XYZ file of C-alpha atoms in Angstrom:
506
model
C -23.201 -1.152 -3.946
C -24.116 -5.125 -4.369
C -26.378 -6.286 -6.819
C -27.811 -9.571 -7.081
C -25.361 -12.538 -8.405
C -26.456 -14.889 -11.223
C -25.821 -18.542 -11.501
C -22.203 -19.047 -13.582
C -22.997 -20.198 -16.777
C -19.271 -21.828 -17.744
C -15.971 -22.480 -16.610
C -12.831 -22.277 -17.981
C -10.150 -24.333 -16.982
C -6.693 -22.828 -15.047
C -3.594 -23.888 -16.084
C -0.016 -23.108 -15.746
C 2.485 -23.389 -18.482
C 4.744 -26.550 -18.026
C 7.238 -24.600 -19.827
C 7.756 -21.947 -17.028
C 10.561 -23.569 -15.116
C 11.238 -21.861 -11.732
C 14.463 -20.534 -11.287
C 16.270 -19.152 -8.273
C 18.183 -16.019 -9.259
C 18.720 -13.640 -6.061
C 19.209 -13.798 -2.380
C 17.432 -15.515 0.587
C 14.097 -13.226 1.951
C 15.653 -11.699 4.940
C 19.460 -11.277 3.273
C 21.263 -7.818 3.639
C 20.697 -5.908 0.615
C 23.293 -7.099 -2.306
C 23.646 -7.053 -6.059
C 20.824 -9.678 -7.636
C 17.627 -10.075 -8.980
C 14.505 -11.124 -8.243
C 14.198 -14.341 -6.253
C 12.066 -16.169 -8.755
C 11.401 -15.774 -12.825
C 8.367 -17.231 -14.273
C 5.114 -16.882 -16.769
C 1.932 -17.753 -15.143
C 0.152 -18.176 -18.290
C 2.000 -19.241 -21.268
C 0.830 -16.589 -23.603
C 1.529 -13.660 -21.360
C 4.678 -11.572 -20.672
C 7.523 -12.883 -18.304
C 6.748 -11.937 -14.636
C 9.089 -12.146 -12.121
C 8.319 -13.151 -8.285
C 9.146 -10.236 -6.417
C 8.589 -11.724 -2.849
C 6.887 -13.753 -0.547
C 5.467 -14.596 2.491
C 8.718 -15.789 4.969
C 6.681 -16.441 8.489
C 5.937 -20.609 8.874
C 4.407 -20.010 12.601
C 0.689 -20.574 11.382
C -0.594 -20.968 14.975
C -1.397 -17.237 15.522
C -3.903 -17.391 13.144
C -2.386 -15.460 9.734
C -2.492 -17.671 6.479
C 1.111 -18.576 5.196
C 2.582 -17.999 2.353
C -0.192 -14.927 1.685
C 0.663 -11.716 0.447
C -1.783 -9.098 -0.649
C -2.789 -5.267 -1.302
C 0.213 -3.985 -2.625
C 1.405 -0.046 -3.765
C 4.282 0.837 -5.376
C 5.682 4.878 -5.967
C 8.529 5.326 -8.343
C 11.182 8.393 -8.284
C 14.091 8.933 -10.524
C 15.442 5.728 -11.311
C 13.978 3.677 -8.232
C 10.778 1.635 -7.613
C 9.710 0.794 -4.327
C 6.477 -1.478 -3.549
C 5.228 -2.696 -0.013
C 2.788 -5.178 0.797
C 0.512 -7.158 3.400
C 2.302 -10.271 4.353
C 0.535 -13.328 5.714
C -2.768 -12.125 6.065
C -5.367 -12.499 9.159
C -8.454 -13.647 7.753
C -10.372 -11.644 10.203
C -8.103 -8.275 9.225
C -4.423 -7.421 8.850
C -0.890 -8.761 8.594
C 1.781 -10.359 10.238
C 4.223 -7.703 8.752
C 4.489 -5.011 5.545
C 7.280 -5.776 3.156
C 9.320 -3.562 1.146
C 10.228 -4.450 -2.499
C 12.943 -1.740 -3.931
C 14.225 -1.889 -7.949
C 16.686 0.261 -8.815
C 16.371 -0.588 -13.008
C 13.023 0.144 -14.176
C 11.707 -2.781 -12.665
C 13.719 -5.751 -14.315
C 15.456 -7.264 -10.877
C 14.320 -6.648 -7.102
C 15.671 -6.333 -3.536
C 13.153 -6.994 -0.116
C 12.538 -7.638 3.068
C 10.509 -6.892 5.848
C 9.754 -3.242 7.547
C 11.329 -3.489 10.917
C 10.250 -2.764 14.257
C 6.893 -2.685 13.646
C 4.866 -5.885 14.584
C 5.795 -9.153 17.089
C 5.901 -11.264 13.979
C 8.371 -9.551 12.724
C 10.443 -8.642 15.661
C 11.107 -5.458 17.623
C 7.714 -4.600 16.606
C 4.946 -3.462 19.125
C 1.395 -4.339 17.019
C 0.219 -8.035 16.737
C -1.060 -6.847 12.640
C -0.397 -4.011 10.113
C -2.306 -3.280 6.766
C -2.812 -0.810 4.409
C 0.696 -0.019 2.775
C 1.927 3.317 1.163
C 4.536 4.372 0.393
C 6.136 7.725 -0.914
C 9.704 10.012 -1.671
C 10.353 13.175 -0.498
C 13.011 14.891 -2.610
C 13.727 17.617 -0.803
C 14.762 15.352 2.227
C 16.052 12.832 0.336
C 13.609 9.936 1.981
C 11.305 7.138 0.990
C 8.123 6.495 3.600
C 6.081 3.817 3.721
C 2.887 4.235 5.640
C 1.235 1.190 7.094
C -1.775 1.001 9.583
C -1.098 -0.543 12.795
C -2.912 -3.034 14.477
C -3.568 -4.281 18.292
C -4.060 -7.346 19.570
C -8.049 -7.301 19.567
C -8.037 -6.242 15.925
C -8.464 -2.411 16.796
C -6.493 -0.835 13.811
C -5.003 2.089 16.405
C -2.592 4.789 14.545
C -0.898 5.174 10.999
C 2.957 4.630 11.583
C 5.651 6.346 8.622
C 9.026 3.649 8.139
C 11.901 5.918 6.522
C 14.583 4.893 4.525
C 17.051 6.820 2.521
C 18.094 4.107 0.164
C 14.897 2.295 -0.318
C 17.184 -0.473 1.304
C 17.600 -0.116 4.352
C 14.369 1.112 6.332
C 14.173 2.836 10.008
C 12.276 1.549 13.030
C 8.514 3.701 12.199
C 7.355 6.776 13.533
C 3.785 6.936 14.944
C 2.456 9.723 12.307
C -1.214 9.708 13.177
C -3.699 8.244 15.874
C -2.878 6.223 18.669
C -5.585 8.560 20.867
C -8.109 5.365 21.475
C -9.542 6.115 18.394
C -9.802 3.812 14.857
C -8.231 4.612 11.669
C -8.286 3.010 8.626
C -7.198 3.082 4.773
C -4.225 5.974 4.996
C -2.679 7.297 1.817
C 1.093 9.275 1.985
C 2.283 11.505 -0.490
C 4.829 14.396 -0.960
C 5.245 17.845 -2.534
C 8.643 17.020 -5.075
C 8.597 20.042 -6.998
C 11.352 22.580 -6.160
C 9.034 25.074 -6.861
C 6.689 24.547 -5.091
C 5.853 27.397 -2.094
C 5.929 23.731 -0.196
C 8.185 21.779 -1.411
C 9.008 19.088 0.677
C 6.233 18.914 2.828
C 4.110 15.524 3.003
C 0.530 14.660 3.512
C -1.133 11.643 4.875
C -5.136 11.357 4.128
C -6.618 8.653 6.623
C -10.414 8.154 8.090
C -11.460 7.425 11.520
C -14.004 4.830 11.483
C -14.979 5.570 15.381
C -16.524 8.884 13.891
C -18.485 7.683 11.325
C -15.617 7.302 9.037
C -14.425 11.002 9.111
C -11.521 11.516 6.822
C -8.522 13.760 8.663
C -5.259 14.785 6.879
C -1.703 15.575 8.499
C 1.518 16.718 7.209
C 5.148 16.831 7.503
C 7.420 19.088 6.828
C 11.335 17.468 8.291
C 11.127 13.999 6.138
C 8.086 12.315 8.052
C 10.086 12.639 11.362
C 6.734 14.431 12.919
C 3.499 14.587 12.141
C 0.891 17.704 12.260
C -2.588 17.281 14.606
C -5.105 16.137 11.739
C -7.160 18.096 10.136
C -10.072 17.401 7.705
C -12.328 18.834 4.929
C -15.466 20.830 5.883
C -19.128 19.819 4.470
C -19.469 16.469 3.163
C -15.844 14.789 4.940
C -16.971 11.004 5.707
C -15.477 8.516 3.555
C -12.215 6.596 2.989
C -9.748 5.703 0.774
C -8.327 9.076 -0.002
C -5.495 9.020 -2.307
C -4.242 13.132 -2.024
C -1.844 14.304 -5.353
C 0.349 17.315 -5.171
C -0.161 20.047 -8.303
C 3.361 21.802 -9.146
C 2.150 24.787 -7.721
C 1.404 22.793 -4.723
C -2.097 22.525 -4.479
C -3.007 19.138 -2.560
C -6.368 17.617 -4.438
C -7.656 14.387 -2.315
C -10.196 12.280 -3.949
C -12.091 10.028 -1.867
C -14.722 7.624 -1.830
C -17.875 8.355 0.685
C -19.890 5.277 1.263
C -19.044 3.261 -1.945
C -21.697 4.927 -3.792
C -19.709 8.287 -5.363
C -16.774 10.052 -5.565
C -15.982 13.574 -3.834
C -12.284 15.531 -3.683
C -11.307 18.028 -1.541
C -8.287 20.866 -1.945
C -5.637 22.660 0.077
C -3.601 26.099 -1.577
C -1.799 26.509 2.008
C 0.712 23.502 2.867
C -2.032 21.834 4.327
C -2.860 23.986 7.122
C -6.495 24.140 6.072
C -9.037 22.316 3.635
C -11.300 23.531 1.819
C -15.030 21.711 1.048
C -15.481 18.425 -0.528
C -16.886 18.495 -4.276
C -18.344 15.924 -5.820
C -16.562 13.968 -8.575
C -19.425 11.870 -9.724
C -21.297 9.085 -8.563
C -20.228 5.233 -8.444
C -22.585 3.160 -10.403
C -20.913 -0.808 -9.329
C -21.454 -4.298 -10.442
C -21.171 -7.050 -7.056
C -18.647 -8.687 -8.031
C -19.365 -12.555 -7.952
C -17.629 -15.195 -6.168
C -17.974 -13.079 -2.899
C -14.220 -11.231 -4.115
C -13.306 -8.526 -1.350
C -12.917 -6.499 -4.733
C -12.175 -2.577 -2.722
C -16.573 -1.501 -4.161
C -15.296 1.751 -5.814
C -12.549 2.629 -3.776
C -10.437 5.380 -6.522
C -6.914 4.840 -7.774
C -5.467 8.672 -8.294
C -2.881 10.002 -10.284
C -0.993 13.079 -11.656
C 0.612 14.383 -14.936
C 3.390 16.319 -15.160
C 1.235 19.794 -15.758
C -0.811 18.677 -12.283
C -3.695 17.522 -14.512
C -5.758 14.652 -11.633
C -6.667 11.568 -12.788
C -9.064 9.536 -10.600
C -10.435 6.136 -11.281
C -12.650 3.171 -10.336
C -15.180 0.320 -11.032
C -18.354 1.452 -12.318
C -21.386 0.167 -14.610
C -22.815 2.825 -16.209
C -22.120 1.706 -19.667
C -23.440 -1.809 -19.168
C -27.519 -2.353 -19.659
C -28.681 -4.088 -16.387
C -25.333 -3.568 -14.810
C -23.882 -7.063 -15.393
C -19.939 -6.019 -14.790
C -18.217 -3.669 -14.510
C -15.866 -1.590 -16.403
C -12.993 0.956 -15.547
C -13.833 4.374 -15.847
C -12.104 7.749 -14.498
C -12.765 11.607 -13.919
C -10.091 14.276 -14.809
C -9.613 17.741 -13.163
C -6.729 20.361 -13.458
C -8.030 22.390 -10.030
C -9.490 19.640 -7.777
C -12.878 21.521 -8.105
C -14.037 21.035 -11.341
C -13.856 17.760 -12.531
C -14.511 16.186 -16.250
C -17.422 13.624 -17.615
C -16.815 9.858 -16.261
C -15.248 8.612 -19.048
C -14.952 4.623 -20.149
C -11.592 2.774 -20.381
C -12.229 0.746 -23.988
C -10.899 -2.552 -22.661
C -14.058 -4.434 -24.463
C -17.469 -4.261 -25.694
C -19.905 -3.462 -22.868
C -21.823 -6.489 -24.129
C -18.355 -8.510 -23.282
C -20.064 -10.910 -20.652
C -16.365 -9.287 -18.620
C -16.140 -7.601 -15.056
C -13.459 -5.339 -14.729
C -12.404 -4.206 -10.851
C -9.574 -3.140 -8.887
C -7.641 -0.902 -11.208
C -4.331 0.796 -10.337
C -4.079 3.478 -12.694
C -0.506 4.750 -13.526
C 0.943 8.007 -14.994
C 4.385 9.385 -16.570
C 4.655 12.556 -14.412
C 7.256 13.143 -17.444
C 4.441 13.761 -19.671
C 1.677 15.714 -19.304
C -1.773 16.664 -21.786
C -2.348 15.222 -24.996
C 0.534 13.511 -24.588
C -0.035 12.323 -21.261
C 1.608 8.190 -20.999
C -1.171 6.218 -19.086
C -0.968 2.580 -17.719
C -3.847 0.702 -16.054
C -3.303 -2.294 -14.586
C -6.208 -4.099 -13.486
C -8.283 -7.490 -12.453
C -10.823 -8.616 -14.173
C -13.121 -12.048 -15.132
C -13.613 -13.059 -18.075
C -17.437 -14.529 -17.354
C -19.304 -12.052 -14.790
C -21.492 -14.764 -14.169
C -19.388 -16.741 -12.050
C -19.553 -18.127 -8.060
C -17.388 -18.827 -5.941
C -16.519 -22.402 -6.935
C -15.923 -21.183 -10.556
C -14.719 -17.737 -10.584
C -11.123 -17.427 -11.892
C -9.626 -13.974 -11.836
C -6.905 -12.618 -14.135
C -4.523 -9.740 -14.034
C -4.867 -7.441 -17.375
C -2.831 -4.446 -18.204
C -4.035 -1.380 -20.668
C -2.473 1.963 -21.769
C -2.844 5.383 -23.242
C -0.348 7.401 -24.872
C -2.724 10.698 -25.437
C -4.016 11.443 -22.060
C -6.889 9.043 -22.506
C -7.983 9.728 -26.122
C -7.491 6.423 -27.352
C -6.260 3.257 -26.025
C -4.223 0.032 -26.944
C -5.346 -3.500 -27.028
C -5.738 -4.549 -23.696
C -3.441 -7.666 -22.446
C -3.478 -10.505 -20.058
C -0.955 -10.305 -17.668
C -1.389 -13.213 -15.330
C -4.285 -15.637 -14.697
C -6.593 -17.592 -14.661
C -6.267 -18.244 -10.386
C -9.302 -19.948 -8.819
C -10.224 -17.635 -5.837
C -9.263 -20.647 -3.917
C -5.787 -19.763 -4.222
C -5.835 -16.361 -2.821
C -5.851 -15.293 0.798
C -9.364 -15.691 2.841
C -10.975 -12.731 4.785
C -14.287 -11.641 6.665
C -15.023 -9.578 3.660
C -14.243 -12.578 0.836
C -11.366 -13.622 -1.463
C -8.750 -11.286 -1.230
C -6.081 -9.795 -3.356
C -6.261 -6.506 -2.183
C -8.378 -3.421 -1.574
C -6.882 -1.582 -4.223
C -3.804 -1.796 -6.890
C -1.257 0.788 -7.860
C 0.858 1.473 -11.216
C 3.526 3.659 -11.728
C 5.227 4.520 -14.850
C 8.880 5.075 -15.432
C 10.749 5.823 -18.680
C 7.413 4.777 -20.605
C 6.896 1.842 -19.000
C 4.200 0.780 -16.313
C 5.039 -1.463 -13.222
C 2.581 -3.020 -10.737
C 2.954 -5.190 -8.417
C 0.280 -7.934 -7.955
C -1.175 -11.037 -6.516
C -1.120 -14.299 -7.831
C -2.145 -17.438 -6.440
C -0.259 -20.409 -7.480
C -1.417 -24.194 -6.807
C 0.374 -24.193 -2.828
C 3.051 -27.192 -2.552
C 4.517 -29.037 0.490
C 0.889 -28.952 2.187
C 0.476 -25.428 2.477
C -3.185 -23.712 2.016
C -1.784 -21.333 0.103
C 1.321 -20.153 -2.303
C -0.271 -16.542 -2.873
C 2.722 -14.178 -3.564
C 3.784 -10.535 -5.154
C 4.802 -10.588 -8.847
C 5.893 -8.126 -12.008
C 5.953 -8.142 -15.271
C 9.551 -8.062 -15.557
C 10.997 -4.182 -16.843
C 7.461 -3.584 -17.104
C 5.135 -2.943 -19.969
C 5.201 -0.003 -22.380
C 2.738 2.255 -22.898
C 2.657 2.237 -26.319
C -1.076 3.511 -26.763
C -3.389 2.820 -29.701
C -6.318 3.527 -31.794
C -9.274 2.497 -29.702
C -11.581 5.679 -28.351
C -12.678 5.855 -24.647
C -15.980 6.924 -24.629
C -18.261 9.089 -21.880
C -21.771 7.671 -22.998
C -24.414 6.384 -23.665
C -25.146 5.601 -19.647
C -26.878 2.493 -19.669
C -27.258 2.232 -16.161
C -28.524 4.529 -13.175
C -28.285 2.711 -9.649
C -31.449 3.152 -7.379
C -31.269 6.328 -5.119
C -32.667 3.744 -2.075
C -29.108 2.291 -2.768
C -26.855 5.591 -1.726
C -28.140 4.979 2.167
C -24.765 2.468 3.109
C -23.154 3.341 6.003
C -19.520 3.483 5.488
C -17.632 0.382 5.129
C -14.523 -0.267 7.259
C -11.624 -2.461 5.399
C -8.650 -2.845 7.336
């Protein structure tokens, strides 16, 4: 929900350290896969960690109407030793991509390998769709395959079916299925995951979550059971089912739990004990209390980030005000459940004081399925602003990372990762400034990787030099001595406010 923006009160200037030579280090964009590193190496602020460019926008041909050099909304999944991130590149302003990277480490996140996903749009090539959006991306072990799930895109901007690229290698990716849709209906905002434990009565078998905006944003589910090669009829929740961005997790015993937002205003989940063949009722997590954020940002309004220990306890989080008097920002907050039914208080992410002045949004919360309880290794990655009360003109947006080494007990000192970036830098959309709907964190070996946006001053007259970078090897989850918190709430929203219809965000 939107609340009323104030008048920015400050500015602070953005700067990039003149120390932070660029250096080429890998391969050209579109090379065949080969031993290197990441293309570029650089710190975007000078007292922040060394990032690495992971990849960027390749397309020149501006005259279609996508914004070069533009990259944004990324996920990554990790499995084993491997990471492998996708992303929008060169986005429409009015919705969509040219084409959906892939971005594949194979050492904990230090050096990278990418492309683009073939066959899928006429921007890239062999591709069908004029757009695709929405990236995510998956492994199944028992088929030995990484997915990547994008939504495709027509030529009038209807998004029209949720297509699955394969790739056994996390190099070298397969023309894409068509997983879900194409019926002349809409779909937006899908999610993949997979059941990876052997013991699992359905192990193996994948799940996409996706909604159908052309019903009133009714949220379906479909599964796979031969590597994503076919797709099930979808299937949704009964009782409360509209909503969208569903991000399903898979419990050892394979239970699939699929929090969701409705209408940007709360929370729900729904379960399935059967493989997916049927879903049970939504429940409701809690209710999303949220800060506008200033500057018009196209900041996702609640959408959750969900993740799973290695015991199958859920971890769902999002942007919320409750803690803040008068709702001036936001902070991060998150739910916990072990069954997908019952689900814990909303509980506060101690990244500052609630008087701060901050606004905290987009997190991508991370978790080492290695660990699990009290010892549960969390990392959140997340944007923020230092000054709430900012506009557009002065707004300037930072990347800051946090972590957990008790399951959320207590917290480290939260860093700055990358930033400050005038929203001028970063791709322009219908719905604002964009980075991205939503972020995502995994964590490998104790350390968290994200990928993210940052918007560089553009060179060579382009509009824009808005690309996907890493803290190189990632950051550790070390943890620390700073409580979360579930109270006092400080803040109830109106109920006149929970009447929204749902949002579509393709």
């Amino acid at each position: 929900m939107k609340h009323p923006r104030t008048p920015a009160r400050w500015r602070r200037p953005f700067a990039v350290a003149a120390a932070a030579a660029l250096v080429l280090t890998g391969a050209a964009w579109n090379a065949a896969p080969a031993a290197g590193a990441a293309p570029y190496a650089l710190t975007v602020d000078g007292g922040g960690p060394r990032l690495l460019q992971v990849s960027a926008d390749p397309f020149t041909d501006t005259g279609t109407g996508s914004q070069h050099a533009t990259e944004v909304e990324p996920d990554t999944f990790a499995y084993g030793g491997t990471i492998v991130s996708s992303s929008q590149v060169g986005r429409f302003p009015a919705g969509g991509s040219a084409a959906l990277s892939w971005n594949t480490s194979r050492d904990g996140g230090a050096t990278w390998r990418h492309g683009i996903l073939p066959g899928i749009t006429t921007h890239q090539g062999g591709g069908n769709w004029a757009r695709a959006s929405d990236p995510s991306i998956a492994y199944d072990a028992r088929h030995g395959t990484w997915m990547i799930a994008g939504l495709v895109i027509d030529a009038a901007i209807n998004p029209v079916g949720v297509t699955v690229s394969r790739s056994a290698d996390g190099l070298r990716w397969q023309d894409p299925v068509r997983a879900v849709g194409f019926d002349g209906q809409g779909y937006d905002k899908e999610w993949i995951v997979c059941d990876n434990t052997p013991s699992s009565p359905y192990f193996g078998t994948c799940y996409i979550e996706v909604d159908i905006p052309s019903s009133d944003n009714l949220v379906v589910m479909s599964a796979s059971r031969d590597g994503g090669a076919t797709w099930s009829a979808p299937s949704g929740p009964s009782g409360v089912n509209l909503g969208l961005g569903g991000q399903p997790l898979v419990q050892p015993d394979g239970r699939v739990v699929v929090p969701f937002s409705t209408d940007t205003t709360s929370i729900r989940s729904f379960n399935s004990t059967d493989g997916g063949r049927s879903w049970g009722s939504t429940v409701l997590v809690a209710d999303v209390v949220a800060h506008g954020v200033a500057g018009g940002l196209r900041d996702g309004e609640g959408l959750p980030s969900a993740e799973i220990d290695g015991a199958g306890r859920v971890y769902v989080a999002w942007q919320d005000c409750r803690f803040r008097v008068g709702c001036p920002g936001n902070d991060i907050v998150y739910a916990t459940s072990t069954d997908g039914t019952t689900w814990s208080a909303v509980t506060r992410v101690p990244i500052d004081a609630t008087t701060s002045g901050a606004d905290h949004f987009l997190p991508g919360l991370g978790v080492d399925r290695a660990t699990s309880g009290r010892s549960a290794k969390l990392g959140l990655y997340y944007y923020f602003y230092p000054n709430a009360d900012c506009t557009d003109a002065t707004c300037e947006l930072e990347v800051g990372f946090i972590s957990s080494a008790n399951g959320g007990a207590t917290w480290s000192a939260p860093r700055t990762v990358a930033g400050p970036m005038p929203l001028s830098r970063i791709a322009a959309t219908g719905g604002g400034a964009m980075v991205g709907d939503y972020l995502s964190t995994s964590v490998l070996d104790g350390k968290a990787v994200a990928i993210f946006a940052v918007g560089r001053a553009p060179a060579d007259g382009q509009a824009y030099d808005e690309a996907m970078y890493a803290v190189e090897g990632g950051l550790p989850v070390r943890g620390g001595s700073t409580p979360s918190s579930t109270g006092p709430v400080a803040f109830t929203a109106p109920a006149r406010e929970r009447q929204l219809p749902p949002p579509v965000r393709h």
